[in-house]
């Protein structure tokens, strides 16, 4: 059956081409971290589950929702929930040991029992408030016709880059059965963690995914795709439109499988000048957000862009629930610019985890104070760096759990001051 593309119209482009905190230091000395060991190995293809009935993932909110979900909805919380991007990965010795046994990244990220085991490694070690599935933004590509490999030196390599109308013919509707390992893993994680923490799914934004598909892999210059904006705009719009529909379906699938919350990574959106982001990224994120808000209105959406200092106000207009700040944006300035009617995530500099622990403590306290007591999810401003000491990661979460907003309800936070 021939594919029919319905790219977004170009009319929008002409319009585009806006605290004192109580800290319980004793918890760092006397706190006991509980470890939950996941020892059951599951088959690669467990029985298919009607997750939408089991989890009622798109149903109304509940008082039993995890702390992170409540914060994302800007409900009252007693402390900032915390998790880390790249939370599971090479900085952990247990992960490196598993990777020696299973050296293929795609095997690790496309095999149900390995996905679950890796996703739960930081949960067992640090007990964060969010457990993100171990996966990759490129994982769904083969399910809609784009094949890729991951090479040790080059990283992801797209076998047949799409730069012409002929290339578009390889695309088809997303086949979610080819992503059953994602759905099964989320379902198992939801059962293992329960409501003790939020299960986090994620996707890449259309522009970011398109950079790989057009460039043929990773790039530092983005010259091919930026050239297409001018020389083959109809092809690029058709590609982005197709991606937005596939990604929206993939998000719904993750939510129905057990994800409490979804983060959209427009990792390379910051490589575009703001007026170009308005034309080539924002409309397709808008489309995704609109679909999810209709189908899963209670599922919080987080939008993160690396290098987003010039895009914060534009990001807010997409309709997501939470904006993730990278570490180059001052949290107080970010809160001032975004206001208090939207959630905010971040944004400790990942390199701070290499500093002495008292310096890390001070930085976390500064970020939390600047963000305010409502609608803040504590995170790094980027992913955990390779070589990060596990002791520092543990300290990060211990400090997060030491805050007590209930003791400062009569105080005015930094966020309240800047918006007032």
Short mmCIF file of C-alpha atoms in Angstrom, two decimals:
data_model
loop_
_atom_site.label_atom_id
_atom_site.label_comp_id
_atom_site.label_asym_id
_atom_site.label_seq_id
_atom_site.Cartn_x
_atom_site.Cartn_y
_atom_site.Cartn_z
CA UNK A 1 0.00 0.00 0.00
CA UNK A 2 1.41 3.38 -0.95
CA UNK A 3 2.16 5.78 1.86
CA UNK A 4 0.32 9.10 1.83
CA UNK A 5 2.22 11.89 3.52
CA UNK A 6 0.45 14.91 4.96
CA UNK A 7 3.21 17.31 5.95
CA UNK A 8 2.36 20.31 8.07
CA UNK A 9 1.62 23.42 6.11
CA UNK A 10 4.28 26.06 5.75
CA UNK A 11 2.06 28.94 6.74
CA UNK A 12 3.32 28.84 10.30
CA UNK A 13 6.93 29.33 9.26
CA UNK A 14 6.35 32.89 8.17
CA UNK A 15 5.03 33.67 11.64
CA UNK A 16 7.90 31.91 13.35
CA UNK A 17 10.78 32.52 10.27
CA UNK A 18 8.26 32.98 26.48
CA UNK A 19 13.23 30.23 49.09
CA UNK A 20 14.45 29.20 52.22
CA UNK A 21 14.49 25.39 52.54
CA UNK A 22 14.77 23.07 55.51
CA UNK A 23 17.53 20.53 55.02
CA UNK A 24 17.80 17.50 57.30
CA UNK A 25 21.54 16.84 57.30
CA UNK A 26 21.18 13.92 59.71
CA UNK A 27 19.61 11.86 56.94
CA UNK A 28 22.93 11.82 55.12
CA UNK A 29 24.67 10.30 58.11
CA UNK A 30 22.04 7.98 59.50
CA UNK A 31 19.89 7.19 56.46
CA UNK A 32 19.58 3.56 55.45
CA UNK A 33 19.23 2.81 51.75
CA UNK A 34 16.96 -0.12 51.05
CA UNK A 35 18.04 -2.35 48.19
CA UNK A 36 15.44 -4.19 46.14
CA UNK A 37 17.03 -7.03 44.24
CA UNK A 38 15.43 -8.10 40.98
CA UNK A 39 16.58 -11.66 40.54
CA UNK A 40 13.92 -13.20 38.31
CA UNK A 41 15.00 -13.65 34.70
CA UNK A 42 12.22 -13.48 32.17
CA UNK A 43 11.96 -14.89 28.72
CA UNK A 44 12.63 -12.65 25.76
CA UNK A 45 8.97 -12.91 24.71
CA UNK A 46 6.70 -13.06 27.75
CA UNK A 47 2.97 -13.40 27.27
CA UNK A 48 1.46 -10.26 25.80
CA UNK A 49 -0.28 -8.07 28.34
CA UNK A 50 -3.23 -5.75 27.90
CA UNK A 51 -1.44 -3.07 29.83
CA UNK A 52 -4.06 -0.40 29.23
CA UNK A 53 -6.50 -2.41 31.36
CA UNK A 54 -3.93 -3.36 34.01
CA UNK A 55 -2.46 0.09 34.62
CA UNK A 56 -5.30 2.38 33.53
CA UNK A 57 -2.41 4.54 32.40
CA UNK A 58 -4.54 7.24 30.79
CA UNK A 59 -7.05 7.41 33.64
CA UNK A 60 -7.45 10.24 36.13
CA UNK A 61 -4.79 11.14 38.69
CA UNK A 62 -4.69 9.48 42.09
CA UNK A 63 -3.42 10.36 45.55
CA UNK A 64 -1.20 7.27 45.29
CA UNK A 65 0.66 8.66 42.28
CA UNK A 66 4.46 8.70 42.65
CA UNK A 67 6.10 11.85 43.96
CA UNK A 68 7.60 12.68 40.56
CA UNK A 69 4.21 12.57 38.85
CA UNK A 70 2.74 14.88 41.48
CA UNK A 71 5.58 17.35 41.04
CA UNK A 72 5.19 17.23 37.25
CA UNK A 73 1.54 18.20 37.72
CA UNK A 74 2.60 20.96 40.14
CA UNK A 75 0.75 19.30 43.01
CA UNK A 76 1.96 19.78 46.59
CA UNK A 77 5.01 17.67 47.45
CA UNK A 78 7.15 17.45 50.59
CA UNK A 79 10.47 17.51 48.72
CA UNK A 80 11.78 17.63 45.17
CA UNK A 81 11.65 14.24 43.43
CA UNK A 82 14.96 13.29 41.82
CA UNK A 83 16.26 11.15 38.99
CA UNK A 84 19.12 11.43 36.49
CA UNK A 85 19.35 11.32 32.75
CA UNK A 86 21.53 8.35 31.70
CA UNK A 87 20.76 7.01 35.16
CA UNK A 88 21.61 3.46 34.10
CA UNK A 89 24.92 3.15 32.31
CA UNK A 90 28.65 2.91 32.17
CA UNK A 91 29.41 4.81 35.38
CA UNK A 92 28.03 1.82 37.34
CA UNK A 93 30.37 -1.14 37.90
CA UNK A 94 27.47 -3.59 37.78
CA UNK A 95 26.52 -2.29 34.33
CA UNK A 96 30.07 -2.57 33.02
CA UNK A 97 30.21 -6.16 34.21
CA UNK A 98 26.96 -6.98 32.42
CA UNK A 99 28.18 -5.21 29.26
CA UNK A 100 31.25 -7.43 29.17
CA UNK A 101 28.95 -10.44 28.98
CA UNK A 102 26.61 -8.74 26.48
CA UNK A 103 28.85 -6.41 24.42
CA UNK A 104 26.19 -5.42 21.85
CA UNK A 105 24.31 -2.27 22.84
CA UNK A 106 21.35 -3.28 20.72
CA UNK A 107 21.19 -6.65 22.48
CA UNK A 108 21.21 -4.91 25.84
CA UNK A 109 18.57 -2.39 24.78
CA UNK A 110 16.32 -4.75 22.79
CA UNK A 111 16.17 -7.82 25.06
CA UNK A 112 13.46 -7.70 27.70
CA UNK A 113 15.25 -9.30 30.61
CA UNK A 114 18.42 -7.24 30.01
CA UNK A 115 16.42 -4.00 29.71
CA UNK A 116 14.68 -4.69 33.00
CA UNK A 117 17.86 -5.73 34.80
CA UNK A 118 19.78 -2.65 33.64
CA UNK A 119 16.88 -0.26 34.32
CA UNK A 120 16.64 -1.57 37.88
CA UNK A 121 20.38 -1.33 38.65
CA UNK A 122 20.21 2.32 39.80
CA UNK A 123 16.90 1.64 41.53
CA UNK A 124 18.54 -1.06 43.64
CA UNK A 125 21.58 1.09 44.34
CA UNK A 126 20.13 4.58 44.91
CA UNK A 127 16.32 4.35 45.04
CA UNK A 128 15.63 7.40 42.82
CA UNK A 129 12.14 8.82 42.36
CA UNK A 130 12.12 7.96 38.67
CA UNK A 131 13.12 4.70 36.97
CA UNK A 132 13.75 5.33 33.28
CA UNK A 133 13.68 2.44 30.84
CA UNK A 134 17.07 1.51 29.40
CA UNK A 135 16.60 2.19 25.72
CA UNK A 136 17.63 4.62 22.98
CA UNK A 137 15.87 7.32 20.98
CA UNK A 138 16.71 5.35 17.81
CA UNK A 139 15.17 2.09 19.05
CA UNK A 140 11.82 2.53 17.22
CA UNK A 141 13.37 3.32 13.81
CA UNK A 142 13.25 -0.22 12.33
CA UNK A 143 9.59 -0.44 13.32
CA UNK A 144 8.73 2.19 10.69
CA UNK A 145 11.27 1.29 8.00
CA UNK A 146 14.63 2.83 8.96
CA UNK A 147 17.37 0.29 9.63
CA UNK A 148 20.45 1.19 11.66
CA UNK A 149 23.54 -0.30 13.26
CA UNK A 150 25.66 0.88 16.18
CA UNK A 151 29.40 0.72 15.56
CA UNK A 152 31.99 0.97 18.32
CA UNK A 153 33.77 4.00 16.86
CA UNK A 154 31.17 5.73 14.68
CA UNK A 155 28.18 5.14 16.92
CA UNK A 156 24.78 4.88 15.20
CA UNK A 157 24.90 4.39 11.44
CA UNK A 158 21.77 4.67 9.27
CA UNK A 159 22.04 2.13 6.48
CA UNK A 160 20.04 4.15 3.92
CA UNK A 161 19.84 7.87 4.72
CA UNK A 162 16.68 9.61 3.50
CA UNK A 163 17.31 12.75 1.46
CA UNK A 164 14.91 12.43 -1.45
CA UNK A 165 11.33 11.54 -2.37
CA UNK A 166 12.58 8.11 -3.36
CA UNK A 167 13.95 7.58 0.14
CA UNK A 168 10.58 8.41 1.67
CA UNK A 169 9.12 5.31 0.01
CA UNK A 170 10.88 3.08 2.55
CA UNK A 171 8.81 4.52 5.39
CA UNK A 172 5.67 2.84 6.68
CA UNK A 173 3.35 3.11 9.66
CA UNK A 174 4.95 2.11 12.94
CA UNK A 175 4.65 -1.61 13.72
CA UNK A 176 4.39 -1.73 17.50
CA UNK A 177 4.68 -5.52 17.54
CA UNK A 178 8.33 -5.01 16.62
CA UNK A 179 8.70 -3.01 19.83
CA UNK A 180 7.10 -5.53 22.15
CA UNK A 181 10.32 -5.73 24.15
CA UNK A 182 9.77 -2.08 25.12
CA UNK A 183 6.17 -2.63 26.18
CA UNK A 184 6.98 -5.84 28.07
CA UNK A 185 9.90 -4.16 29.87
CA UNK A 186 7.77 -1.21 30.97
CA UNK A 187 5.06 -3.55 32.21
CA UNK A 188 7.56 -5.53 34.28
CA UNK A 189 9.19 -2.38 35.65
CA UNK A 190 5.80 -1.02 36.68
CA UNK A 191 5.07 -4.26 38.57
CA UNK A 192 8.52 -4.36 40.19
CA UNK A 193 8.59 -0.75 41.34
CA UNK A 194 4.87 -0.29 41.91
CA UNK A 195 4.02 3.27 42.93
CA UNK A 196 7.26 3.75 44.89
CA UNK A 197 8.75 5.61 41.94
CA UNK A 198 7.62 6.83 38.54
CA UNK A 199 8.37 4.63 35.54
CA UNK A 200 9.72 6.90 32.83
CA UNK A 201 9.51 6.33 29.11
CA UNK A 202 11.11 8.54 26.50
CA UNK A 203 11.30 9.36 22.80
CA UNK A 204 13.35 11.53 20.50
CA UNK A 205 11.68 14.58 18.96
CA UNK A 206 11.12 14.47 15.18
CA UNK A 207 13.87 16.98 14.34
CA UNK A 208 16.43 15.13 16.45
CA UNK A 209 15.50 11.75 14.97
CA UNK A 210 15.58 13.27 11.49
CA UNK A 211 19.16 14.48 11.98
CA UNK A 212 20.30 10.86 12.24
CA UNK A 213 18.14 9.68 9.33
CA UNK A 214 19.28 12.46 7.00
CA UNK A 215 22.92 12.74 8.05
CA UNK A 216 23.36 8.95 8.16
CA UNK A 217 24.46 8.95 11.80
CA UNK A 218 25.92 11.35 14.33
CA UNK A 219 27.25 14.70 13.15
CA UNK A 220 28.88 17.82 14.55
CA UNK A 221 27.77 20.17 11.78
CA UNK A 222 24.23 19.17 10.67
CA UNK A 223 25.05 20.49 7.20
CA UNK A 224 23.04 17.97 5.19
CA UNK A 225 19.77 18.39 7.08
CA UNK A 226 20.12 22.17 7.29
CA UNK A 227 20.75 22.25 3.55
CA UNK A 228 17.53 20.24 3.06
CA UNK A 229 15.59 22.98 4.84
CA UNK A 230 16.29 25.11 1.76
CA UNK A 231 16.88 22.68 -1.11
CA UNK A 232 14.32 19.95 -0.37
CA UNK A 233 11.91 21.37 2.21
CA UNK A 234 9.00 19.25 0.97
CA UNK A 235 10.99 16.05 1.56
CA UNK A 236 12.08 17.12 5.03
CA UNK A 237 8.54 18.18 5.99
CA UNK A 238 7.19 14.83 4.83
CA UNK A 239 9.83 13.01 6.87
CA UNK A 240 9.15 15.09 9.99
CA UNK A 241 5.39 14.65 9.62
CA UNK A 242 5.79 10.89 9.37
CA UNK A 243 8.06 10.87 12.40
CA UNK A 244 5.65 12.93 14.50
CA UNK A 245 2.82 10.46 13.91
CA UNK A 246 5.01 7.41 14.59
CA UNK A 247 6.48 8.95 17.74
CA UNK A 248 3.04 9.89 19.06
CA UNK A 249 1.87 6.28 18.62
CA UNK A 250 5.03 5.07 20.33
CA UNK A 251 4.38 7.34 23.31
CA UNK A 252 0.83 6.06 23.70
CA UNK A 253 2.17 2.51 23.55
CA UNK A 254 4.68 3.27 26.31
CA UNK A 255 2.00 4.84 28.50
CA UNK A 256 -0.38 1.92 27.99
CA UNK A 257 2.47 -0.44 28.87
CA UNK A 258 3.13 1.21 32.23
CA UNK A 259 5.04 4.49 31.84
CA UNK A 260 3.87 7.16 34.28
CA UNK A 261 5.64 9.99 32.50
CA UNK A 262 7.32 10.58 29.12
CA UNK A 263 10.36 12.73 28.35
CA UNK A 264 10.77 14.08 24.82
CA UNK A 265 14.42 14.60 23.92
CA UNK A 266 14.95 17.23 21.24
CA UNK A 267 18.65 16.74 21.87
CA UNK A 268 19.78 18.55 18.72
CA UNK A 269 17.05 21.17 18.61
CA UNK A 270 19.53 23.56 20.20
CA UNK A 271 21.63 23.32 17.03
CA UNK A 272 18.98 25.37 15.25
CA UNK A 273 18.67 29.16 15.47
CA UNK A 274 15.42 29.97 17.32
CA UNK A 275 13.53 31.02 14.18
CA UNK A 276 14.59 27.76 12.48
CA UNK A 277 13.50 25.74 15.52
CA UNK A 278 10.10 27.43 15.19
CA UNK A 279 9.83 26.13 11.62
CA UNK A 280 11.49 22.72 11.74
CA UNK A 281 11.07 21.33 15.23
CA UNK A 282 8.34 23.06 17.21
CA UNK A 283 5.36 22.33 14.90
CA UNK A 284 6.05 18.61 15.06
CA UNK A 285 6.49 18.60 18.83
CA UNK A 286 3.22 20.57 19.01
CA UNK A 287 1.52 17.85 16.97
CA UNK A 288 2.80 15.09 19.27
CA UNK A 289 1.81 16.95 22.43
CA UNK A 290 -1.68 17.58 21.03
CA UNK A 291 -2.20 13.89 20.32
CA UNK A 292 -0.97 12.78 23.75
CA UNK A 293 -3.04 15.39 25.57
CA UNK A 294 -6.14 14.02 23.82
CA UNK A 295 -5.38 10.33 24.32
CA UNK A 296 -3.53 10.35 27.66
CA UNK A 297 -4.38 13.68 29.29
CA UNK A 298 -3.09 12.71 32.73
CA UNK A 299 0.37 11.67 31.53
CA UNK A 300 2.97 14.40 32.21
CA UNK A 301 5.26 15.28 29.31
CA UNK A 302 8.77 16.65 29.82
CA UNK A 303 10.64 18.44 27.02
CA UNK A 304 14.43 18.60 27.14
CA UNK A 305 16.72 20.35 24.65
CA UNK A 306 20.48 20.47 25.01
CA UNK A 307 21.55 24.10 24.72
CA UNK A 308 18.05 25.47 25.30
CA UNK A 309 18.87 28.86 26.81
CA UNK A 310 17.55 30.70 23.76
CA UNK A 311 14.43 28.57 23.45
CA UNK A 312 12.81 28.45 26.90
CA UNK A 313 9.82 30.67 26.16
CA UNK A 314 9.25 28.89 22.84
CA UNK A 315 9.44 25.47 24.55
CA UNK A 316 6.71 26.50 26.98
CA UNK A 317 4.25 27.14 24.14
CA UNK A 318 4.40 23.48 23.03
CA UNK A 319 1.99 22.59 25.84
CA UNK A 320 4.26 20.17 27.72
CA UNK A 321 4.00 19.96 31.50
CA UNK A 322 7.68 20.28 32.37
CA UNK A 323 10.67 22.03 30.77
CA UNK A 324 14.08 20.46 31.35
CA UNK A 325 16.91 22.98 31.72
CA UNK A 326 20.46 22.14 30.73
CA UNK A 327 23.24 23.14 33.11
CA UNK A 328 24.18 26.29 31.18
CA UNK A 329 20.93 28.01 32.19
CA UNK A 330 20.77 29.58 35.63
CA UNK A 331 17.86 27.94 37.45
CA UNK A 332 16.64 31.21 38.95
CA UNK A 333 16.68 32.86 35.53
CA UNK A 334 14.96 29.84 33.98
CA UNK A 335 12.19 29.95 36.59
CA UNK A 336 11.82 33.70 36.11
CA UNK A 337 11.47 33.33 32.34
CA UNK A 338 9.11 30.35 32.45
CA UNK A 339 6.98 31.42 35.40
CA UNK A 340 5.40 29.17 38.00
CA UNK A 341 2.55 27.85 35.85
CA UNK A 342 4.74 25.10 34.37
CA UNK A 343 7.00 22.44 35.85
CA UNK A 344 10.77 22.70 35.61
CA UNK A 345 13.45 20.00 35.70
CA UNK A 346 17.18 20.09 36.34
CA UNK A 347 19.73 21.29 36.34
CA UNK A 348 22.89 20.43 38.32
CA UNK A 349 26.04 20.46 36.18
CA UNK A 350 27.01 16.78 35.69
CA UNK A 351 30.66 17.70 36.31
CA UNK A 352 29.75 18.79 39.85
CA UNK A 353 29.50 15.08 40.74
CA UNK A 354 33.29 14.93 40.40
CA UNK A 355 33.71 17.68 43.03
CA UNK A 356 34.01 17.23 46.81
CA UNK A 357 30.68 16.13 48.27
CA UNK A 358 30.12 19.34 50.29
CA UNK A 359 30.39 21.32 47.04
CA UNK A 360 27.85 18.99 45.43
CA UNK A 361 25.54 19.50 48.40
CA UNK A 362 25.78 23.28 48.09
CA UNK A 363 25.02 23.16 44.36
CA UNK A 364 21.96 20.95 44.84
CA UNK A 365 20.66 23.26 47.56
CA UNK A 366 21.19 26.30 45.31
CA UNK A 367 19.28 24.70 42.42
CA UNK A 368 16.37 23.57 44.61
CA UNK A 369 16.11 26.96 46.30
CA UNK A 370 16.09 28.73 42.94
CA UNK A 371 13.45 26.40 41.48
CA UNK A 372 11.03 26.79 44.37
CA UNK A 373 8.88 24.30 46.22
CA UNK A 374 6.30 23.71 43.49
CA UNK A 375 6.69 21.91 40.19
CA UNK A 376 10.41 21.10 40.37
CA UNK A 377 12.00 17.76 39.48
CA UNK A 378 15.63 17.63 40.54
CA UNK A 379 17.93 16.27 37.84
CA UNK A 380 21.23 16.96 36.17
CA UNK A 381 21.45 19.42 33.31
CA UNK A 382 22.60 16.58 31.04
CA UNK A 383 23.27 12.86 31.35
CA UNK A 384 25.54 11.25 33.94
CA UNK A 385 29.12 11.40 32.69
CA UNK A 386 31.22 8.27 32.20
CA UNK A 387 33.51 7.89 35.19
CA UNK A 388 31.17 9.63 37.64
CA UNK A 389 31.81 8.24 41.14
CA UNK A 390 28.91 6.11 42.33
CA UNK A 391 29.40 7.62 45.78
CA UNK A 392 28.55 11.04 44.34
CA UNK A 393 25.40 9.70 42.68
CA UNK A 394 24.32 8.18 46.00
CA UNK A 395 25.02 11.51 47.72
CA UNK A 396 22.94 13.36 45.11
CA UNK A 397 19.87 11.28 45.94
CA UNK A 398 20.51 11.40 49.69
CA UNK A 399 20.58 15.20 49.60
CA UNK A 400 17.40 15.28 47.50
CA UNK A 401 15.61 13.16 50.09
CA UNK A 402 16.78 15.39 52.94
CA UNK A 403 14.67 18.41 51.96
CA UNK A 404 11.43 19.10 53.78
CA UNK A 405 9.17 21.66 52.12
CA UNK A 406 6.55 21.28 54.85
CA UNK A 407 8.84 23.16 57.23
CA UNK A 408 9.07 26.19 54.97
CA UNK A 409 5.46 26.64 53.87
CA UNK A 410 5.35 30.10 55.47
CA UNK A 411 8.54 31.20 53.74
CA UNK A 412 8.83 32.85 50.34
CA UNK A 413 10.94 30.85 47.88
CA UNK A 414 13.29 32.34 45.32
CA UNK A 415 10.82 31.34 42.60
CA UNK A 416 7.99 33.18 44.34
CA UNK A 417 10.14 36.31 44.58
CA UNK A 418 11.15 36.40 40.93
CA UNK A 419 7.62 35.88 39.61
CA UNK A 420 5.87 38.19 42.05
#
